[in-house]
Short mmCIF file of C-alpha atoms in Angstrom, two decimals:
data_model
loop_
_atom_site.label_atom_id
_atom_site.label_comp_id
_atom_site.label_asym_id
_atom_site.label_seq_id
_atom_site.Cartn_x
_atom_site.Cartn_y
_atom_site.Cartn_z
CA UNK A 1 0.00 0.00 0.00
CA UNK A 2 1.34 3.41 -0.89
CA UNK A 3 2.00 6.17 1.58
CA UNK A 4 -0.76 8.38 0.23
CA UNK A 5 -4.10 8.83 1.97
CA UNK A 6 -5.97 10.01 -1.11
CA UNK A 7 -9.11 7.97 -1.75
CA UNK A 8 -9.49 6.68 1.81
CA UNK A 9 -13.07 5.90 2.90
CA UNK A 10 -14.82 8.04 5.49
CA UNK A 11 -13.94 7.33 9.11
CA UNK A 12 -17.04 5.25 9.99
CA UNK A 13 -16.36 2.82 7.12
CA UNK A 14 -12.62 2.59 7.81
CA UNK A 15 -13.18 2.17 11.55
CA UNK A 16 -15.86 -0.48 10.94
CA UNK A 17 -13.27 -2.60 9.17
CA UNK A 18 -10.43 -1.87 11.61
CA UNK A 19 -12.26 -2.90 14.78
CA UNK A 20 -12.71 -6.39 13.34
CA UNK A 21 -8.95 -6.90 13.08
CA UNK A 22 -8.13 -8.71 16.33
CA UNK A 23 -4.35 -8.51 15.83
CA UNK A 24 -4.50 -4.77 15.22
CA UNK A 25 -6.60 -4.17 18.30
CA UNK A 26 -4.32 -6.27 20.48
CA UNK A 27 -1.24 -4.41 19.24
CA UNK A 28 -2.87 -1.02 19.81
CA UNK A 29 -4.22 -1.89 23.24
CA UNK A 30 -0.87 -3.14 24.51
CA UNK A 31 1.13 -0.21 23.11
CA UNK A 32 -1.19 2.65 24.07
CA UNK A 33 -1.77 1.39 27.61
CA UNK A 34 1.95 0.89 28.16
CA UNK A 35 2.84 4.39 26.92
CA UNK A 36 0.10 6.21 28.77
CA UNK A 37 0.82 4.44 32.07
CA UNK A 38 4.51 5.40 31.85
CA UNK A 39 3.57 8.96 30.89
CA UNK A 40 1.36 9.31 33.95
CA UNK A 41 4.29 8.37 36.18
CA UNK A 42 6.68 10.77 34.41
CA UNK A 43 4.24 13.67 34.62
CA UNK A 44 3.47 13.04 38.30
CA UNK A 45 7.14 13.67 39.13
CA UNK A 46 6.74 17.39 38.37
CA UNK A 47 4.93 19.38 41.03
CA UNK A 48 4.56 22.31 38.62
CA UNK A 49 3.14 20.33 35.67
CA UNK A 50 -0.06 22.42 35.59
CA UNK A 51 2.01 25.62 35.51
CA UNK A 52 4.22 24.26 32.70
CA UNK A 53 1.11 23.31 30.75
CA UNK A 54 -0.32 26.79 31.12
CA UNK A 55 3.01 28.35 30.19
CA UNK A 56 3.19 26.25 27.03
CA UNK A 57 -0.33 27.29 26.08
CA UNK A 58 0.44 30.99 26.60
CA UNK A 59 3.71 30.85 24.65
CA UNK A 60 1.97 29.19 21.73
CA UNK A 61 -0.96 31.59 21.79
CA UNK A 62 1.38 34.59 21.94
CA UNK A 63 3.34 33.24 18.98
CA UNK A 64 0.26 32.47 16.89
CA UNK A 65 -1.12 35.92 17.63
CA UNK A 66 2.07 37.50 16.27
CA UNK A 67 3.07 34.83 13.77
CA UNK A 68 3.83 37.25 10.94
CA UNK A 69 6.35 39.15 13.04
CA UNK A 70 8.10 36.06 14.40
CA UNK A 71 8.37 34.42 10.99
CA UNK A 72 10.04 37.49 9.52
CA UNK A 73 12.41 37.58 12.50
CA UNK A 74 13.16 33.89 11.97
CA UNK A 75 13.90 34.40 8.27
CA UNK A 76 16.28 37.26 9.03
CA UNK A 77 18.13 35.22 11.67
CA UNK A 78 18.42 32.09 9.49
CA UNK A 79 19.69 34.16 6.57
CA UNK A 80 22.22 36.00 8.75
CA UNK A 81 23.53 32.62 9.96
CA UNK A 82 24.19 31.41 6.42
CA UNK A 83 20.96 29.54 5.68
CA UNK A 84 18.42 30.09 2.93
CA UNK A 85 14.69 30.42 3.59
CA UNK A 86 12.01 29.34 1.12
CA UNK A 87 8.26 29.99 1.54
CA UNK A 88 5.79 27.32 0.40
CA UNK A 89 2.10 28.16 0.20
CA UNK A 90 1.03 24.55 -0.31
CA UNK A 91 2.24 20.98 -0.73
CA UNK A 92 2.89 21.32 -4.45
CA UNK A 93 5.15 24.32 -3.97
CA UNK A 94 7.03 22.70 -1.09
CA UNK A 95 7.61 19.51 -3.11
CA UNK A 96 8.85 21.52 -6.07
CA UNK A 97 11.26 23.52 -3.92
CA UNK A 98 12.74 20.43 -2.25
CA UNK A 99 13.01 18.52 -5.52
CA UNK A 100 14.81 21.39 -7.23
CA UNK A 101 17.22 21.71 -4.30
CA UNK A 102 18.08 18.01 -4.40
CA UNK A 103 18.50 18.01 -8.17
CA UNK A 104 20.85 20.99 -7.90
CA UNK A 105 23.24 18.83 -5.89
CA UNK A 106 23.26 16.13 -8.58
CA UNK A 107 22.25 13.47 -6.03
CA UNK A 108 19.55 10.83 -6.56
CA UNK A 109 19.06 9.71 -2.97
CA UNK A 110 18.46 11.37 0.38
CA UNK A 111 18.28 10.29 4.02
CA UNK A 112 15.41 11.55 6.14
CA UNK A 113 14.71 12.32 9.75
CA UNK A 114 11.17 11.41 10.83
CA UNK A 115 9.02 14.31 9.65
CA UNK A 116 5.24 14.56 9.69
CA UNK A 117 5.36 17.70 7.55
CA UNK A 118 7.03 15.80 4.69
CA UNK A 119 4.49 13.00 5.08
CA UNK A 120 1.71 15.58 5.02
CA UNK A 121 2.83 16.87 1.60
CA UNK A 122 3.69 13.43 0.18
CA UNK A 123 7.33 14.34 -0.37
CA UNK A 124 8.66 10.79 -0.64
CA UNK A 125 6.23 9.94 -3.40
CA UNK A 126 7.01 13.15 -5.25
CA UNK A 127 10.75 12.56 -5.05
CA UNK A 128 10.31 8.99 -6.25
CA UNK A 129 8.41 10.26 -9.30
CA UNK A 130 11.35 12.58 -10.01
CA UNK A 131 13.91 9.77 -9.82
CA UNK A 132 15.08 10.49 -6.26
CA UNK A 133 14.87 7.82 -3.58
CA UNK A 134 14.24 8.92 0.00
CA UNK A 135 15.37 6.60 2.81
CA UNK A 136 13.55 6.81 6.13
CA UNK A 137 15.99 6.34 9.02
CA UNK A 138 13.71 6.35 12.07
CA UNK A 139 13.22 2.70 13.05
CA UNK A 140 9.43 2.81 12.98
CA UNK A 141 9.37 4.81 9.75
CA UNK A 142 11.80 2.28 8.25
CA UNK A 143 9.39 -0.52 9.15
CA UNK A 144 6.52 1.38 7.52
CA UNK A 145 8.56 2.12 4.40
CA UNK A 146 9.86 -1.43 3.95
CA UNK A 147 6.36 -2.82 4.48
CA UNK A 148 4.84 -0.43 1.88
CA UNK A 149 2.57 0.65 4.69
CA UNK A 150 1.32 3.93 6.17
CA UNK A 151 2.17 5.40 9.59
CA UNK A 152 -0.62 4.97 12.12
CA UNK A 153 0.66 6.93 15.13
CA UNK A 154 2.40 10.27 15.61
CA UNK A 155 5.13 8.99 17.91
CA UNK A 156 5.23 5.30 17.00
CA UNK A 157 4.32 5.08 13.29
CA UNK A 158 4.48 1.25 13.30
CA UNK A 159 2.42 0.81 16.47
CA UNK A 160 0.04 -1.46 14.55
CA UNK A 161 2.83 -4.00 13.92
CA UNK A 162 4.04 -6.61 16.39
CA UNK A 163 7.57 -8.04 16.58
CA UNK A 164 6.79 -11.08 14.46
CA UNK A 165 5.41 -8.94 11.67
CA UNK A 166 8.46 -6.68 11.80
CA UNK A 167 10.83 -9.64 11.58
CA UNK A 168 9.00 -10.90 8.49
CA UNK A 169 9.16 -7.45 6.85
CA UNK A 170 12.89 -7.14 7.52
CA UNK A 171 13.60 -10.63 6.24
CA UNK A 172 11.65 -10.25 3.01
CA UNK A 173 12.09 -6.55 2.12
CA UNK A 174 15.28 -5.13 3.61
CA UNK A 175 17.59 -6.46 0.88
CA UNK A 176 15.55 -4.64 -1.78
CA UNK A 177 16.51 -1.30 -0.21
CA UNK A 178 20.15 -2.00 0.66
CA UNK A 179 21.88 -4.30 3.11
CA UNK A 180 19.69 -7.29 3.83
CA UNK A 181 18.64 -8.72 7.18
CA UNK A 182 21.02 -11.23 8.81
CA UNK A 183 20.34 -14.93 8.30
CA UNK A 184 18.27 -16.45 11.07
CA UNK A 185 16.91 -13.10 12.27
CA UNK A 186 14.57 -13.54 15.25
CA UNK A 187 11.93 -11.19 16.60
CA UNK A 188 13.87 -10.14 19.70
CA UNK A 189 14.09 -6.33 19.97
CA UNK A 190 17.90 -6.33 20.15
CA UNK A 191 18.26 -8.33 16.93
CA UNK A 192 15.69 -6.25 15.07
CA UNK A 193 17.39 -3.01 16.17
CA UNK A 194 20.81 -4.36 15.14
CA UNK A 195 19.50 -5.36 11.71
CA UNK A 196 18.13 -1.85 11.22
CA UNK A 197 21.38 -0.28 12.45
CA UNK A 198 23.52 -2.24 10.00
CA UNK A 199 21.09 -1.53 7.16
CA UNK A 200 21.07 2.23 7.81
CA UNK A 201 24.74 2.73 8.58
CA UNK A 202 25.82 2.56 4.94
CA UNK A 203 23.12 5.08 4.00
CA UNK A 204 24.26 7.57 6.64
CA UNK A 205 27.85 7.38 5.45
CA UNK A 206 26.98 7.63 1.76
CA UNK A 207 24.25 10.26 1.66
CA UNK A 208 25.11 13.79 0.56
CA UNK A 209 21.63 15.24 1.19
CA UNK A 210 19.56 15.07 4.37
CA UNK A 211 15.93 16.07 4.80
CA UNK A 212 14.32 16.83 8.14
CA UNK A 213 11.48 18.60 9.83
CA UNK A 214 11.82 20.40 13.16
CA UNK A 215 10.07 20.30 16.49
CA UNK A 216 10.76 23.97 17.14
CA UNK A 217 12.26 27.01 15.41
CA UNK A 218 13.65 29.85 17.57
CA UNK A 219 12.88 33.22 16.04
CA UNK A 220 15.49 35.26 17.92
CA UNK A 221 18.47 33.15 16.72
CA UNK A 222 17.21 31.25 13.67
CA UNK A 223 17.91 27.96 15.46
CA UNK A 224 16.06 24.75 14.57
CA UNK A 225 15.51 21.95 17.08
CA UNK A 226 14.92 18.24 16.54
CA UNK A 227 14.26 15.90 19.48
CA UNK A 228 14.48 12.13 18.98
CA UNK A 229 15.39 8.93 20.75
CA UNK A 230 17.52 6.86 18.39
CA UNK A 231 20.39 9.02 17.14
CA UNK A 232 19.41 8.61 13.50
CA UNK A 233 18.33 12.24 13.47
CA UNK A 234 21.73 13.38 14.67
CA UNK A 235 23.35 11.38 11.83
CA UNK A 236 21.07 12.90 9.19
CA UNK A 237 21.50 16.42 10.51
CA UNK A 238 25.30 16.42 10.71
CA UNK A 239 26.80 14.07 8.08
CA UNK A 240 25.28 15.22 4.73
CA UNK A 241 26.71 18.17 2.83
CA UNK A 242 23.26 19.66 2.23
CA UNK A 243 20.42 19.80 4.79
CA UNK A 244 16.85 20.68 3.80
CA UNK A 245 14.28 21.20 6.57
CA UNK A 246 10.56 21.36 5.82
CA UNK A 247 8.73 22.89 8.77
CA UNK A 248 5.18 24.10 9.39
CA UNK A 249 4.99 27.82 10.10
CA UNK A 250 3.36 27.17 13.47
CA UNK A 251 6.52 25.52 14.88
CA UNK A 252 8.21 28.86 15.62
CA UNK A 253 8.74 30.03 19.22
CA UNK A 254 9.98 33.51 20.11
CA UNK A 255 13.05 32.85 22.27
CA UNK A 256 15.52 30.24 23.48
CA UNK A 257 14.03 30.58 26.95
CA UNK A 258 10.69 29.35 25.62
CA UNK A 259 12.33 26.02 24.80
CA UNK A 260 12.78 25.44 28.53
CA UNK A 261 9.06 24.78 28.87
CA UNK A 262 8.65 22.48 25.88
CA UNK A 263 11.81 20.47 26.50
CA UNK A 264 10.24 19.50 29.83
CA UNK A 265 6.70 18.79 28.65
CA UNK A 266 7.34 17.15 25.26
CA UNK A 267 9.50 14.17 26.33
CA UNK A 268 7.34 13.36 29.34
CA UNK A 269 4.14 13.54 27.30
CA UNK A 270 5.48 11.57 24.33
CA UNK A 271 8.01 8.94 25.41
CA UNK A 272 7.56 9.27 29.19
CA UNK A 273 11.22 10.32 29.48
CA UNK A 274 12.55 13.11 31.67
CA UNK A 275 14.54 14.41 28.72
CA UNK A 276 15.10 13.37 25.13
CA UNK A 277 18.16 11.16 24.50
CA UNK A 278 19.03 13.34 21.48
CA UNK A 279 18.22 17.03 21.27
CA UNK A 280 19.88 18.48 18.15
CA UNK A 281 20.03 22.21 17.49
CA UNK A 282 21.58 24.00 14.52
CA UNK A 283 21.80 27.61 13.42
CA UNK A 284 22.55 28.19 9.74
CA UNK A 285 25.93 26.81 8.65
CA UNK A 286 29.38 26.72 10.22
CA UNK A 287 32.64 26.24 8.36
CA UNK A 288 34.10 22.80 8.95
CA UNK A 289 31.17 21.60 11.07
CA UNK A 290 28.02 20.02 9.73
CA UNK A 291 26.33 20.62 6.36
CA UNK A 292 27.82 23.26 4.08
CA UNK A 293 24.38 24.32 2.80
CA UNK A 294 21.18 24.67 4.82
CA UNK A 295 17.73 25.35 3.38
CA UNK A 296 14.60 25.99 5.44
CA UNK A 297 11.25 25.50 3.68
CA UNK A 298 8.47 27.19 5.66
CA UNK A 299 5.21 25.37 4.96
CA UNK A 300 1.74 26.90 5.11
CA UNK A 301 -0.51 24.29 3.44
CA UNK A 302 -3.72 25.37 5.19
CA UNK A 303 -2.21 26.68 8.40
CA UNK A 304 -3.09 30.30 7.66
CA UNK A 305 -6.72 29.28 7.15
CA UNK A 306 -6.69 27.48 10.52
CA UNK A 307 -5.11 30.53 12.14
CA UNK A 308 -8.05 32.66 10.99
CA UNK A 309 -10.48 30.49 13.00
CA UNK A 310 -10.60 31.83 16.57
CA UNK A 311 -11.73 28.47 17.99
CA UNK A 312 -9.93 26.10 15.64
CA UNK A 313 -6.55 27.84 15.72
CA UNK A 314 -5.67 26.24 19.06
CA UNK A 315 -4.94 23.05 17.11
CA UNK A 316 -1.81 24.85 15.88
CA UNK A 317 -0.43 24.77 19.42
CA UNK A 318 0.18 21.04 18.98
CA UNK A 319 3.76 19.90 19.70
CA UNK A 320 3.12 16.39 18.28
CA UNK A 321 3.57 14.51 21.56
CA UNK A 322 0.77 11.99 20.75
CA UNK A 323 -0.50 11.86 24.34
CA UNK A 324 -4.06 12.38 23.09
CA UNK A 325 -3.84 9.27 20.90
CA UNK A 326 -2.74 7.06 23.78
CA UNK A 327 -5.78 7.88 25.95
CA UNK A 328 -8.41 8.00 23.21
CA UNK A 329 -10.87 5.07 23.31
CA UNK A 330 -11.72 5.62 19.65
CA UNK A 331 -8.11 5.56 18.45
CA UNK A 332 -7.36 2.50 20.60
CA UNK A 333 -10.03 0.50 18.81
CA UNK A 334 -9.88 1.91 15.28
CA UNK A 335 -6.16 2.62 14.87
CA UNK A 336 -4.53 5.43 12.95
CA UNK A 337 -5.20 4.33 9.38
CA UNK A 338 -8.94 4.84 9.80
CA UNK A 339 -8.40 8.61 10.01
CA UNK A 340 -7.11 8.76 6.43
CA UNK A 341 -4.48 11.31 7.40
CA UNK A 342 -0.87 11.51 8.51
CA UNK A 343 -2.31 13.08 11.67
CA UNK A 344 -4.44 10.40 13.35
CA UNK A 345 -6.31 10.37 16.64
CA UNK A 346 -7.96 13.32 18.40
CA UNK A 347 -5.48 15.92 17.18
CA UNK A 348 -5.86 14.64 13.62
CA UNK A 349 -9.64 14.86 13.93
CA UNK A 350 -9.36 18.63 14.46
CA UNK A 351 -6.18 19.47 12.53
CA UNK A 352 -6.75 17.59 9.28
CA UNK A 353 -10.19 19.10 8.49
CA UNK A 354 -8.72 22.56 8.99
CA UNK A 355 -5.67 21.94 6.80
CA UNK A 356 -7.55 20.10 4.05
CA UNK A 357 -11.05 21.53 4.36
CA UNK A 358 -14.26 19.55 4.94
CA UNK A 359 -15.50 19.15 1.37
CA UNK A 360 -14.44 15.49 1.05
CA UNK A 361 -16.37 12.74 2.79
CA UNK A 362 -13.47 11.59 4.95
CA UNK A 363 -12.48 15.08 6.10
CA UNK A 364 -16.09 15.90 6.94
CA UNK A 365 -16.34 12.69 8.98
CA UNK A 366 -13.27 13.30 11.18
CA UNK A 367 -14.84 15.77 13.67
CA UNK A 368 -17.30 12.98 14.50
CA UNK A 369 -14.52 10.44 15.22
CA UNK A 370 -14.74 11.06 18.95
CA UNK A 371 -16.84 10.23 21.98
CA UNK A 372 -16.15 13.73 23.40
CA UNK A 373 -15.01 12.11 26.66
CA UNK A 374 -12.39 14.84 27.16
CA UNK A 375 -9.46 12.55 28.01
CA UNK A 376 -7.46 14.13 25.18
CA UNK A 377 -7.79 17.60 26.69
CA UNK A 378 -6.75 16.39 30.13
CA UNK A 379 -3.39 15.05 28.88
CA UNK A 380 -2.54 17.72 26.30
CA UNK A 381 0.67 19.51 27.42
CA UNK A 382 -0.42 22.75 25.72
CA UNK A 383 -4.06 22.56 26.84
CA UNK A 384 -5.73 22.24 23.43
CA UNK A 385 -9.45 21.90 24.14
CA UNK A 386 -9.96 19.22 21.50
CA UNK A 387 -13.62 18.53 22.42
CA UNK A 388 -14.44 22.21 21.98
CA UNK A 389 -12.83 22.27 18.53
CA UNK A 390 -14.55 19.02 17.55
CA UNK A 391 -17.97 20.46 18.35
CA UNK A 392 -17.03 23.68 16.53
CA UNK A 393 -16.04 21.75 13.42
CA UNK A 394 -19.18 19.61 13.60
CA UNK A 395 -21.19 22.82 13.43
CA UNK A 396 -19.28 23.84 10.32
CA UNK A 397 -19.83 20.47 8.67
CA UNK A 398 -23.54 20.56 9.49
CA UNK A 399 -23.84 24.10 8.15
CA UNK A 400 -22.42 23.14 4.77
CA UNK A 401 -25.11 20.47 4.42
CA UNK A 402 -24.47 17.32 2.47
CA UNK A 403 -25.25 13.68 3.16
CA UNK A 404 -26.76 13.16 6.60
CA UNK A 405 -26.67 16.83 7.55
CA UNK A 406 -29.66 18.37 5.74
CA UNK A 407 -32.09 16.66 8.11
CA UNK A 408 -29.90 17.57 11.08
CA UNK A 409 -29.78 21.19 9.94
CA UNK A 410 -33.57 21.27 9.56
CA UNK A 411 -34.06 19.71 13.00
CA UNK A 412 -31.74 22.24 14.67
CA UNK A 413 -33.54 25.10 12.92
CA UNK A 414 -36.92 23.77 14.09
CA UNK A 415 -35.63 23.31 17.65
CA UNK A 416 -34.33 26.87 17.65
CA UNK A 417 -37.74 28.18 16.62
CA UNK A 418 -39.50 26.18 19.36
CA UNK A 419 -37.06 27.40 22.03
CA UNK A 420 -37.73 30.98 20.93
CA UNK A 421 -41.48 30.48 21.58
CA UNK A 422 -42.04 29.44 25.23
CA UNK A 423 -45.75 28.83 24.75
CA UNK A 424 -45.14 26.32 21.96
CA UNK A 425 -42.41 24.63 24.05
CA UNK A 426 -44.72 24.31 27.08
CA UNK A 427 -47.51 22.82 24.96
CA UNK A 428 -45.09 20.35 23.42
CA UNK A 429 -43.80 19.27 26.83
CA UNK A 430 -47.35 18.62 28.09
CA UNK A 431 -48.21 16.64 24.96
CA UNK A 432 -45.02 14.57 25.27
CA UNK A 433 -45.76 13.74 28.93
CA UNK A 434 -49.38 12.71 28.24
CA UNK A 435 -48.34 10.39 25.38
CA UNK A 436 -45.24 8.88 27.03
CA UNK A 437 -46.73 5.39 27.12
CA UNK A 438 -46.74 5.41 23.31
CA UNK A 439 -43.10 6.47 22.91
CA UNK A 440 -40.81 3.94 21.16
CA UNK A 441 -37.86 2.38 22.96
CA UNK A 442 -35.61 2.98 19.96
CA UNK A 443 -35.40 5.90 17.58
CA UNK A 444 -36.34 5.41 13.92
CA UNK A 445 -33.82 5.70 11.09
CA UNK A 446 -30.54 3.80 10.52
CA UNK A 447 -28.21 6.26 12.29
CA UNK A 448 -30.52 6.90 15.26
CA UNK A 449 -31.33 3.18 15.59
CA UNK A 450 -27.63 2.33 15.91
CA UNK A 451 -27.25 4.97 18.61
CA UNK A 452 -30.08 3.51 20.71
CA UNK A 453 -29.00 -0.10 20.30
CA UNK A 454 -26.68 0.35 23.29
CA UNK A 455 -28.46 3.22 25.04
CA UNK A 456 -31.83 3.62 26.72
CA UNK A 457 -33.88 6.64 25.75
CA UNK A 458 -34.56 8.79 28.83
CA UNK A 459 -38.06 8.25 30.22
CA UNK A 460 -40.21 11.38 30.28
CA UNK A 461 -41.73 12.41 33.64
CA UNK A 462 -45.45 12.31 34.26
CA UNK A 463 -45.63 16.10 34.06
CA UNK A 464 -43.31 18.81 32.72
CA UNK A 465 -40.98 20.50 35.21
CA UNK A 466 -42.50 23.95 34.67
CA UNK A 467 -45.98 22.60 35.59
CA UNK A 468 -44.57 20.86 38.68
CA UNK A 469 -42.76 24.06 39.69
CA UNK A 470 -45.92 26.17 39.48
CA UNK A 471 -47.71 23.77 41.83
CA UNK A 472 -44.90 23.09 44.30
CA UNK A 473 -42.62 26.12 44.57
CA UNK A 474 -42.86 27.89 47.97
CA UNK A 475 -44.32 31.34 48.12
CA UNK A 476 -41.74 34.13 47.86
CA UNK A 477 -41.02 35.80 51.23
CA UNK A 478 -42.37 39.36 51.51
CA UNK A 479 -39.95 41.90 50.10
CA UNK A 480 -37.87 39.19 48.39
CA UNK A 481 -39.70 39.27 45.06
CA UNK A 482 -37.38 40.27 42.17
#
């Protein structure tokens, strides 16, 4: 299966198929519960976690509110440090810029640091079409690439695979991409990691071009930051002669001091570590140290549209920790592929429709891929109120009409009219109470029937509350009438 998400079915259809895959559900349940339990312990160690969370939220909101100024400051700092900044309005422009930069070096292969921005724009597929092969070097991304699969998790892209499946992929596919897997490879983690290390080592030493994203960009110095756990990022960022970084415009922070907050909250929320094993920072180019040429591609691709939405823009605070995925009951059962996006889970359900719009069936379905339980908001290290944004986006989807929403829109309009006319509402309540013995136990219609298959409709009282109140409320004390 290719890495593209174009043509995916809407979430309900994709999830319907996914929940019947017992192996997938077992893999997801084990992985998400393990990660979230470790995260809870790591977070509990910090007495000021709530203050750090609030600080992260405020830094992000301040930055987003002044994004134009900080991006210009970033460009000036990167340029002064010897780098080159390119602006990409959409995926097509970003792919063209990167492809032209690689071709200018004369190279036909690149090594990559794990980057959701490059997955978002389909860079690997575009490079392949232009005769350039991109090698993923993150272990999980390598598994996905070798298996002709798609990532299904922000932090652990191969979370849907177990060790036996990974061993089979390495044994059958690794030799097609370079050094093959050792004979007699087992599914023990140490052997799988060693096979990947040997396979990637020759690529690190040979590659002349590296491609990365960035977790943060510091406006005051033009510094980019990548945090990772394996060391492959450090190899890609330092060994090639040319480094190209594709980064969403929302990843900028004003100052170095702001990093103090995120370098505490990100590792604990993502990998349950007190600090990242590898935190790489680079500022432009330096003679005799690291790449000789550095290019920063600043990616919009729908982010400006999201920024214009006062409720939805908080999704741009996201630091890609994946904590929301690990506590989400919907993600745990459906998996990441059902979301049809490189951004799965709760954050994907609010970010993807804003980046891609809600005109397609799958994008319009994503705001409904949630139980609105609020667990995602509770664990978010930058306090994104995901349930609030989900409801906000549902309103937008309903307003645009389309399949399943015309009747909903008409019902909401009718309800609004009734609520604006108290006399009509009171008469309706009395009629509903008098006829309650005739009310069905399940609602009519396919969608409503499914909802009531596992839920009891609330039983109406014998009389409306307003009638009961008129008969039973105590008389107002003298002088207390308002």
